Amino acid sequence: MAPSARSRSPGTPSPPATSPPMPLGAVGGGGGPGGGGALAPGLAPGLSAAPDPAAALVSRPTSATGGWLATGDLGFLVGEELYISGRRKEMIIIRGVNYYPEDAEALVRDAPGIHRRRCVAVTDTDDTGAEALTVIAETTLESAADRIALATRLRAAIGAALGLAEVSVRLVAPDVLPRTSSGKFRRVEARDLARAQPR
């Protein structure tokens, strides 16, 4: 993955003591060890004048944080380069273990039968009501037998790669997954859409 930003420029203050450096290769998120943050002159300057600044931005930079703003990103440092690897709010937690949705999505995107690599991974419940990693994918397959076979193959591949027994695959029609105006998938809305589909 290409670096998305410099960790900090020379002369820039280090993150506050509440965010100690992470070991090389370790991944962390905003507000704690390895937390994603931003520091810049005039960062979020208009918030104090907003009617409800807390609603506009919960984690404002303050003197206590050394002026750093927690962004909610997960990332890691290699040398002086910051690599963003995901978002804290999108992390999937199953039985206390963290999983990146992108890891499951990467296993599904290029599978035959998936429409234009469109899929999202979320946490949900499986047919028994247990917490599960759920992948919702668009498919052009119309035959019920073909769809069942595809879902079975995907479930097995995800389970084997991630070491998870709790995997659910939901197939939806092409161009159904909700997106933002910038083209990103809306994970929560996608999960709700999948819940409304017959199992």
Coordinates of N, CA and C in Angstrom, one line a residue:
M1 N 0.9 -1.2 0.0 CA 0.0 0.0 0.0 C 0.9 1.2 0.0
A2 N 0.6 2.2 -0.8 CA 1.4 3.4 -0.9 C 1.2 4.3 0.3
P3 N 2.2 5.0 0.7 CA 2.0 5.9 1.8 C 1.1 7.0 1.5
S4 N 0.2 7.4 2.4 CA -0.8 8.4 2.1 C -0.4 9.8 2.7
A5 N 0.6 9.8 3.6 CA 1.0 11.1 4.2 C 2.3 11.0 4.9
R6 N 3.0 12.1 5.1 CA 4.1 12.1 5.9 C 3.7 12.0 7.4
S7 N 4.5 11.3 8.2 CA 4.1 11.2 9.6 C 4.2 12.6 10.3
R8 N 5.3 13.3 10.0 CA 5.4 14.7 10.5 C 6.6 15.3 9.8
S9 N 6.6 16.6 9.6 CA 7.7 17.3 9.0 C 8.7 17.7 10.1
P10 N 10.0 17.9 9.7 CA 11.0 18.3 10.7 C 10.5 19.5 11.5
G11 N 10.7 19.5 12.8 CA 10.3 20.6 13.7 C 8.9 20.5 14.2
T12 N 8.1 19.6 13.7 CA 6.7 19.4 14.1 C 6.7 18.7 15.4
P13 N 5.9 19.2 16.4 CA 5.9 18.5 17.7 C 5.4 17.0 17.6
S14 N 6.0 16.2 18.4 CA 5.6 14.8 18.4 C 4.2 14.7 19.0
P15 N 3.5 13.5 18.7 CA 2.2 13.3 19.3 C 2.3 13.3 20.8
P16 N 1.2 13.6 21.5 CA 1.2 13.6 23.0 C 1.6 12.3 23.6
A17 N 1.9 12.4 24.9 CA 2.3 11.1 25.6 C 1.2 10.1 25.6
T18 N -0.1 10.5 25.4 CA -1.1 9.5 25.4 C -1.1 8.6 24.2
S19 N -0.3 8.9 23.2 CA -0.1 8.1 22.0 C 1.4 7.8 21.8
P20 N 1.9 6.8 22.6 CA 3.3 6.5 22.5 C 3.6 5.8 21.2
P21 N 4.9 5.8 20.7 CA 5.2 5.2 19.5 C 4.9 3.8 19.4
M22 N 4.5 3.3 18.3 CA 4.2 1.9 18.1 C 5.5 1.2 17.6
P23 N 5.6 -0.1 18.0 CA 6.8 -0.9 17.4 C 6.7 -0.9 15.9
L24 N 7.8 -1.1 15.3 CA 7.9 -1.2 13.8 C 6.9 -2.3 13.3
G25 N 6.0 -1.9 12.4 CA 5.1 -2.9 11.8 C 3.8 -3.0 12.6
A26 N 3.7 -2.5 13.8 CA 2.5 -2.6 14.6 C 1.4 -1.6 14.1
V27 N 0.2 -1.9 14.2 CA -0.9 -1.1 13.7 C -1.7 -0.6 14.9
G28 N -2.1 0.7 14.9 CA -2.9 1.3 15.9 C -3.9 2.3 15.4
G29 N -4.7 2.9 16.2 CA -5.7 3.8 15.8 C -5.9 5.0 16.7
G30 N -6.7 5.9 16.2 CA -6.8 7.2 16.8 C -7.2 7.2 18.3
G31 N -6.5 8.0 19.1 CA -6.8 8.1 20.5 C -6.0 7.2 21.4
G32 N -5.2 6.4 20.8 CA -4.4 5.5 21.7 C -3.1 5.2 21.0
P33 N -2.4 4.1 21.4 CA -1.1 3.8 20.7 C -1.3 3.6 19.2
G34 N -0.4 4.3 18.5 CA -0.4 4.2 17.0 C -1.6 5.0 16.4
G35 N -2.2 5.8 17.2 CA -3.4 6.5 16.7 C -3.1 7.4 15.6
G36 N -4.1 7.4 14.6 CA -4.0 8.4 13.5 C -4.3 9.8 14.0
G37 N -3.5 10.7 13.6 CA -3.8 12.1 14.0 C -3.3 13.1 13.0
A38 N -3.7 14.3 13.1 CA -3.2 15.4 12.2 C -2.8 16.6 13.1
L39 N -1.8 17.3 12.6 CA -1.3 18.5 13.3 C -1.0 19.5 12.2
A40 N -1.6 20.6 12.3 CA -1.3 21.7 11.3 C -1.8 23.0 11.8
P41 N -1.2 24.1 11.4 CA -1.6 25.4 11.9 C -3.0 25.6 11.4
G42 N -3.9 26.1 12.3 CA -5.3 26.4 11.9 C -6.1 25.2 11.7
L43 N -5.8 24.1 12.2 CA -6.6 22.9 12.1 C -7.9 23.0 12.7
A44 N -9.0 22.9 11.9 CA -10.4 23.0 12.4 C -10.6 24.4 13.1
P45 N -10.2 25.5 12.5 CA -10.3 26.8 13.2 C -11.7 27.3 13.5
G46 N -12.7 26.9 12.7 CA -14.0 27.4 12.8 C -14.9 26.7 13.8
L47 N -14.4 25.6 14.4 CA -15.2 24.8 15.3 C -15.7 25.6 16.5
S48 N -14.9 26.4 17.1 CA -15.3 27.1 18.3 C -16.4 28.0 18.1
A49 N -16.6 28.5 16.8 CA -17.7 29.4 16.5 C -19.0 28.6 16.1
A50 N -18.9 27.3 15.9 CA -20.0 26.5 15.5 C -21.1 26.4 16.6
P51 N -22.4 26.3 16.3 CA -23.4 26.3 17.3 C -23.2 25.1 18.3
D52 N -22.7 24.0 17.8 CA -22.4 22.8 18.6 C -21.1 22.2 18.1
P53 N -20.0 22.7 18.6 CA -18.7 22.2 18.1 C -18.5 20.8 18.4
A54 N -19.0 20.3 19.5 CA -18.8 18.9 19.8 C -19.5 18.0 18.8
A55 N -20.7 18.4 18.3 CA -21.4 17.6 17.3 C -20.6 17.7 16.0
A56 N -20.0 18.8 15.7 CA -19.3 18.9 14.5 C -18.0 18.1 14.4
L57 N -17.3 18.0 15.6 CA -16.1 17.2 15.7 C -15.9 16.8 17.1
V58 N -16.1 15.6 17.4 CA -16.0 15.2 18.8 C -14.6 15.3 19.4
S59 N -13.6 15.0 18.6 CA -12.2 15.0 19.2 C -11.4 16.2 18.6
R60 N -11.7 17.4 19.2 CA -11.0 18.6 18.7 C -9.6 18.6 19.3
P61 N -8.7 19.2 18.5 CA -7.3 19.4 19.1 C -7.3 20.3 20.2
T62 N -6.6 20.0 21.3 CA -6.6 20.9 22.5 C -5.1 21.0 22.9
S63 N -4.8 21.8 23.9 CA -3.5 21.9 24.4 C -3.1 20.6 25.1
A64 N -4.1 19.9 25.7 CA -3.8 18.6 26.3 C -3.4 17.5 25.3
T65 N -3.8 17.7 24.1 CA -3.4 16.7 23.1 C -2.2 17.2 22.2
G66 N -1.6 18.3 22.6 CA -0.5 18.9 21.9 C -0.9 19.4 20.6
G67 N -2.2 19.7 20.4 CA -2.7 20.2 19.1 C -3.0 19.2 18.1
W68 N -2.9 17.9 18.5 CA -3.2 16.8 17.6 C -4.6 16.5 17.5
L69 N -5.2 16.2 16.4 CA -6.6 15.9 16.2 C -6.7 14.4 15.9
A70 N -7.4 13.6 16.7 CA -7.6 12.2 16.4 C -8.5 12.0 15.2
T71 N -8.0 11.3 14.2 CA -8.8 11.2 12.9 C -9.6 9.9 12.8
G72 N -9.3 8.9 13.7 CA -10.0 7.7 13.6 C -9.3 6.7 12.6
D73 N -8.2 7.1 12.0 CA -7.5 6.2 11.1 C -6.7 5.2 11.8
L74 N -6.5 4.1 11.2 CA -5.6 3.1 11.7 C -4.4 3.1 10.8
G75 N -3.2 3.0 11.4 CA -2.0 3.1 10.5 C -0.7 2.7 11.2
F76 N 0.4 2.8 10.5 CA 1.7 2.4 11.1 C 2.8 3.2 10.4
L77 N 3.9 3.4 11.2 CA 5.0 4.1 10.7 C 6.1 3.1 10.2
V78 N 6.7 3.5 9.1 CA 7.9 2.8 8.6 C 8.9 3.9 8.3
G79 N 9.9 4.0 9.2 CA 10.8 5.1 9.1 C 10.0 6.4 9.4
E80 N 10.0 7.3 8.5 CA 9.3 8.6 8.7 C 8.0 8.6 7.9
E81 N 7.6 7.5 7.3 CA 6.4 7.5 6.5 C 5.2 6.9 7.2
L82 N 4.1 7.5 7.1 CA 2.8 7.0 7.7 C 2.0 6.3 6.7
Y83 N 1.6 5.0 6.9 CA 0.8 4.3 6.0 C -0.6 4.1 6.7
I84 N -1.6 4.5 6.0 CA -3.0 4.4 6.5 C -3.5 3.0 6.1
S85 N -3.9 2.2 7.0 CA -4.4 0.9 6.7 C -5.9 0.6 6.9
G86 N -6.6 1.6 7.4 CA -8.0 1.4 7.6 C -8.6 2.5 8.5
R87 N -9.8 2.3 8.9 CA -10.5 3.2 9.8 C -11.0 2.4 11.1
R88 N -10.8 3.0 12.2 CA -11.1 2.3 13.5 C -12.6 1.9 13.5
K89 N -13.5 2.8 13.0 CA -14.9 2.5 13.1 C -15.3 1.3 12.2
E90 N -14.5 1.0 11.2 CA -14.8 -0.1 10.3 C -14.2 -1.4 10.7
M91 N -13.4 -1.4 11.8 CA -12.9 -2.7 12.3 C -14.0 -3.6 12.7
I92 N -13.8 -4.9 12.3 CA -14.7 -6.0 12.6 C -14.1 -6.7 13.8
I93 N -14.9 -6.9 14.9 CA -14.4 -7.5 16.1 C -15.3 -8.8 16.3
I94 N -14.7 -9.9 16.3 CA -15.5 -11.2 16.5 C -14.8 -12.0 17.6
R95 N -15.5 -12.2 18.7 CA -14.9 -12.9 19.9 C -13.6 -12.3 20.3
G96 N -13.6 -11.0 20.3 CA -12.4 -10.2 20.8 C -11.2 -10.1 19.9
V97 N -11.4 -10.6 18.6 CA -10.3 -10.6 17.6 C -10.7 -9.5 16.6
N98 N -9.7 -8.7 16.2 CA -9.9 -7.7 15.2 C -9.7 -8.2 13.8
Y99 N -10.5 -7.8 12.9 CA -10.4 -8.2 11.5 C -10.6 -6.9 10.6
Y100 N -9.8 -6.8 9.6 CA -9.9 -5.7 8.7 C -11.0 -6.1 7.6
P101 N -12.0 -5.3 7.3 CA -12.9 -5.6 6.3 C -12.3 -5.8 4.9
E102 N -11.2 -5.0 4.7 CA -10.5 -5.0 3.4 C -9.9 -6.4 3.1
D103 N -9.5 -7.1 4.2 CA -8.9 -8.5 4.0 C -9.9 -9.4 3.5
A104 N -11.1 -9.4 4.0 CA -12.2 -10.3 3.5 C -12.6 -9.8 2.1
E105 N -12.7 -8.5 1.9 CA -13.1 -8.0 0.6 C -12.2 -8.4 -0.5
A106 N -10.9 -8.4 -0.2 CA -9.8 -8.7 -1.2 C -10.0 -10.2 -1.6
L107 N -10.5 -11.1 -0.8 CA -10.7 -12.5 -1.1 C -11.9 -12.7 -2.0
V108 N -12.8 -11.7 -2.1 CA -14.0 -11.9 -2.8 C -14.1 -11.1 -4.1
R109 N -13.4 -10.0 -4.2 CA -13.6 -9.1 -5.4 C -13.4 -9.7 -6.7
D110 N -12.3 -10.6 -6.8 CA -12.0 -11.1 -8.2 C -12.6 -12.5 -8.4
A111 N -13.4 -13.0 -7.5 CA -14.0 -14.3 -7.7 C -15.0 -14.3 -8.9
P112 N -15.0 -15.3 -9.8 CA -15.9 -15.4 -10.9 C -17.4 -15.3 -10.4
G113 N -18.1 -14.4 -11.0 CA -19.5 -14.3 -10.6 C -19.8 -13.0 -9.8
I114 N -18.7 -12.3 -9.3 CA -18.9 -11.1 -8.6 C -18.9 -9.9 -9.6
H115 N -19.9 -9.1 -9.5 CA -20.1 -8.0 -10.4 C -19.2 -6.8 -10.1
R116 N -18.3 -6.6 -11.1 CA -17.4 -5.4 -11.0 C -16.7 -5.2 -9.7
R117 N -16.3 -6.4 -9.1 CA -15.5 -6.4 -7.9 C -16.2 -5.7 -6.7
R118 N -17.5 -5.6 -6.7 CA -18.3 -4.9 -5.7 C -18.7 -5.8 -4.6
C119 N -18.1 -5.5 -3.4 CA -18.5 -6.2 -2.2 C -18.1 -5.4 -1.0
V120 N -18.7 -5.6 0.2 CA -18.3 -5.0 1.4 C -18.4 -6.1 2.5
A121 N -17.5 -5.9 3.5 CA -17.5 -6.8 4.7 C -18.0 -6.0 5.9
V122 N -18.8 -6.6 6.7 CA -19.3 -5.9 7.9 C -19.4 -7.0 9.0
T123 N -19.7 -6.6 10.2 CA -20.0 -7.5 11.3 C -21.6 -7.6 11.4
D124 N -22.1 -8.8 11.6 CA -23.5 -9.0 11.7 C -23.7 -10.4 12.4
T125 N -24.9 -10.9 12.3 CA -25.2 -12.2 12.9 C -25.4 -13.2 11.8
D126 N -25.1 -14.5 12.1 CA -25.3 -15.5 11.1 C -26.7 -16.1 11.3
D127 N -27.0 -17.2 10.6 CA -28.3 -17.8 10.6 C -28.7 -18.3 12.0
T128 N -27.7 -18.6 12.9 CA -27.9 -19.1 14.2 C -28.0 -17.9 15.2
G129 N -27.7 -16.7 14.8 CA -27.7 -15.6 15.7 C -26.4 -15.2 16.3
A130 N -25.4 -16.0 15.9 CA -24.0 -15.7 16.5 C -23.4 -14.6 15.6
E131 N -22.5 -13.9 16.3 CA -21.8 -12.8 15.6 C -20.9 -13.4 14.5
A132 N -20.9 -12.7 13.4 CA -20.2 -13.3 12.2 C -19.7 -12.2 11.3
L133 N -18.6 -12.5 10.6 CA -18.1 -11.6 9.6 C -19.0 -11.8 8.4
T134 N -19.7 -10.8 7.9 CA -20.6 -11.0 6.8 C -20.1 -10.2 5.6
V135 N -20.0 -10.9 4.4 CA -19.6 -10.2 3.2 C -20.9 -10.1 2.3
I136 N -21.2 -8.9 1.9 CA -22.3 -8.7 1.0 C -21.7 -8.4 -0.4
A137 N -22.0 -9.1 -1.4 CA -21.4 -9.0 -2.7 C -22.5 -8.9 -3.8
E138 N -22.2 -8.1 -4.8 CA -23.1 -8.0 -6.0 C -22.7 -9.2 -6.9
T139 N -23.7 -9.8 -7.5 CA -23.5 -10.9 -8.5 C -24.4 -10.8 -9.6
T140 N -24.0 -11.2 -10.8 CA -24.8 -11.3 -12.0 C -25.5 -12.7 -12.1
L141 N -25.1 -13.6 -11.3 CA -25.7 -14.9 -11.3 C -27.1 -14.9 -11.0
E142 N -27.9 -15.6 -11.8 CA -29.4 -15.7 -11.6 C -29.9 -17.0 -11.0
S143 N -29.2 -18.1 -11.4 CA -29.6 -19.4 -11.0 C -29.4 -19.5 -9.5
A144 N -30.4 -20.1 -8.8 CA -30.2 -20.3 -7.3 C -29.1 -21.2 -7.0
A145 N -28.9 -22.2 -7.8 CA -27.9 -23.2 -7.6 C -26.5 -22.6 -7.7
D146 N -26.4 -21.7 -8.8 CA -25.1 -21.0 -9.0 C -24.8 -20.1 -7.8
R147 N -25.8 -19.4 -7.3 CA -25.6 -18.4 -6.3 C -25.2 -19.2 -5.0
I148 N -25.8 -20.3 -4.7 CA -25.5 -21.1 -3.5 C -24.1 -21.6 -3.6
A149 N -23.7 -22.1 -4.8 CA -22.3 -22.6 -5.0 C -21.3 -21.5 -4.8
L150 N -21.6 -20.3 -5.3 CA -20.7 -19.1 -5.2 C -20.5 -18.7 -3.7
A151 N -21.6 -18.6 -3.0 CA -21.6 -18.2 -1.6 C -20.8 -19.3 -0.8
T152 N -21.0 -20.5 -1.1 CA -20.3 -21.6 -0.4 C -18.8 -21.5 -0.6
R153 N -18.4 -21.3 -1.9 CA -17.0 -21.2 -2.2 C -16.3 -19.9 -1.5
L154 N -17.1 -18.8 -1.5 CA -16.5 -17.6 -0.9 C -16.4 -17.8 0.7
R155 N -17.5 -18.4 1.2 CA -17.4 -18.6 2.7 C -16.2 -19.5 3.1
A156 N -16.0 -20.5 2.3 CA -14.8 -21.4 2.6 C -13.5 -20.7 2.4
A157 N -13.4 -19.9 1.4 CA -12.1 -19.1 1.1 C -11.9 -18.1 2.2
I158 N -12.9 -17.4 2.6 CA -12.7 -16.4 3.7 C -12.4 -17.0 5.0
G159 N -13.1 -18.1 5.3 CA -12.9 -18.8 6.6 C -11.5 -19.4 6.7
A160 N -11.0 -20.0 5.6 CA -9.7 -20.5 5.6 C -8.6 -19.5 5.7
A161 N -8.8 -18.4 5.0 CA -7.7 -17.3 4.9 C -7.7 -16.6 6.3
L162 N -8.8 -16.3 6.9 CA -8.8 -15.5 8.1 C -8.9 -16.4 9.4
G163 N -9.1 -17.7 9.2 CA -9.2 -18.5 10.4 C -10.5 -18.4 11.2
L164 N -11.6 -18.1 10.4 CA -12.9 -17.9 11.0 C -13.9 -18.9 10.6
A165 N -14.6 -19.4 11.6 CA -15.7 -20.3 11.3 C -17.0 -19.5 11.1
E166 N -17.0 -18.3 11.7 CA -18.3 -17.5 11.7 C -18.2 -16.5 10.5
V167 N -18.5 -17.1 9.3 CA -18.5 -16.3 8.0 C -19.9 -16.4 7.4
S168 N -20.5 -15.3 7.0 CA -21.7 -15.3 6.2 C -21.5 -14.6 4.9
V169 N -22.0 -15.1 3.8 CA -22.0 -14.4 2.5 C -23.4 -14.2 2.0
R170 N -23.7 -12.9 1.7 CA -25.0 -12.5 1.2 C -24.8 -12.0 -0.2
L171 N -25.5 -12.5 -1.2 CA -25.4 -12.1 -2.6 C -26.6 -11.2 -2.9
V172 N -26.3 -10.0 -3.5 CA -27.3 -9.1 -3.9 C -27.2 -8.8 -5.4
A173 N -28.2 -8.2 -6.0 CA -28.2 -7.9 -7.4 C -27.2 -6.8 -7.8
P174 N -26.8 -6.8 -9.0 CA -25.8 -5.8 -9.5 C -26.3 -4.3 -9.2
D175 N -25.4 -3.5 -8.8 CA -25.6 -2.0 -8.6 C -26.6 -1.7 -7.5
V176 N -26.7 -2.6 -6.5 CA -27.6 -2.4 -5.4 C -26.9 -1.9 -4.2
L177 N -25.6 -2.2 -4.0 CA -24.9 -1.7 -2.8 C -24.9 -0.2 -2.7
P178 N -25.3 0.4 -1.6 CA -25.4 1.8 -1.5 C -24.0 2.4 -1.4
R179 N -23.8 3.6 -2.0 CA -22.5 4.3 -2.0 C -22.7 5.8 -1.6
T180 N -21.6 6.3 -1.2 CA -21.6 7.8 -1.0 C -21.5 8.5 -2.3
S181 N -21.5 9.8 -2.3 CA -21.4 10.6 -3.5 C -20.0 10.5 -4.1
S182 N -19.0 10.1 -3.3 CA -17.7 9.9 -3.8 C -17.4 8.5 -4.2
G183 N -18.4 7.6 -4.1 CA -18.3 6.3 -4.6 C -17.9 5.2 -3.6
K184 N -17.7 5.6 -2.3 CA -17.4 4.7 -1.3 C -18.6 3.9 -0.9
F185 N -18.5 2.7 -0.5 CA -19.6 1.9 0.0 C -20.0 2.3 1.4
R186 N -21.4 2.4 1.6 CA -21.9 2.7 2.9 C -22.1 1.3 3.6
R187 N -21.2 1.0 4.5 CA -21.2 -0.3 5.1 C -22.5 -0.6 5.9
V188 N -22.9 0.3 6.8 CA -24.1 0.1 7.6 C -25.3 -0.1 6.8
E189 N -25.5 0.8 5.8 CA -26.6 0.6 4.9 C -26.6 -0.7 4.1
A190 N -25.4 -1.1 3.7 CA -25.3 -2.3 3.0 C -25.7 -3.5 3.9
R191 N -25.3 -3.5 5.2 CA -25.7 -4.5 6.1 C -27.2 -4.6 6.3
D192 N -27.8 -3.4 6.4 CA -29.3 -3.3 6.5 C -30.0 -3.9 5.3
L193 N -29.4 -3.6 4.1 CA -29.9 -4.1 2.9 C -29.9 -5.6 2.8
A194 N -28.7 -6.1 3.2 CA -28.6 -7.6 3.2 C -29.5 -8.3 4.2
R195 N -29.8 -7.6 5.3 CA -30.7 -8.2 6.3 C -32.1 -8.3 5.8
A196 N -32.4 -7.4 4.9 CA -33.8 -7.4 4.3 C -34.0 -8.4 3.2
Q197 N -32.9 -9.0 2.7 CA -32.9 -10.0 1.7 C -33.2 -11.3 2.3
P198 N -34.0 -12.2 1.6 CA -34.2 -13.5 2.1 C -32.9 -14.3 2.2
R199 N -32.7 -15.1 3.3 CA -31.5 -15.9 3.5 C -31.5 -17.1 2.7

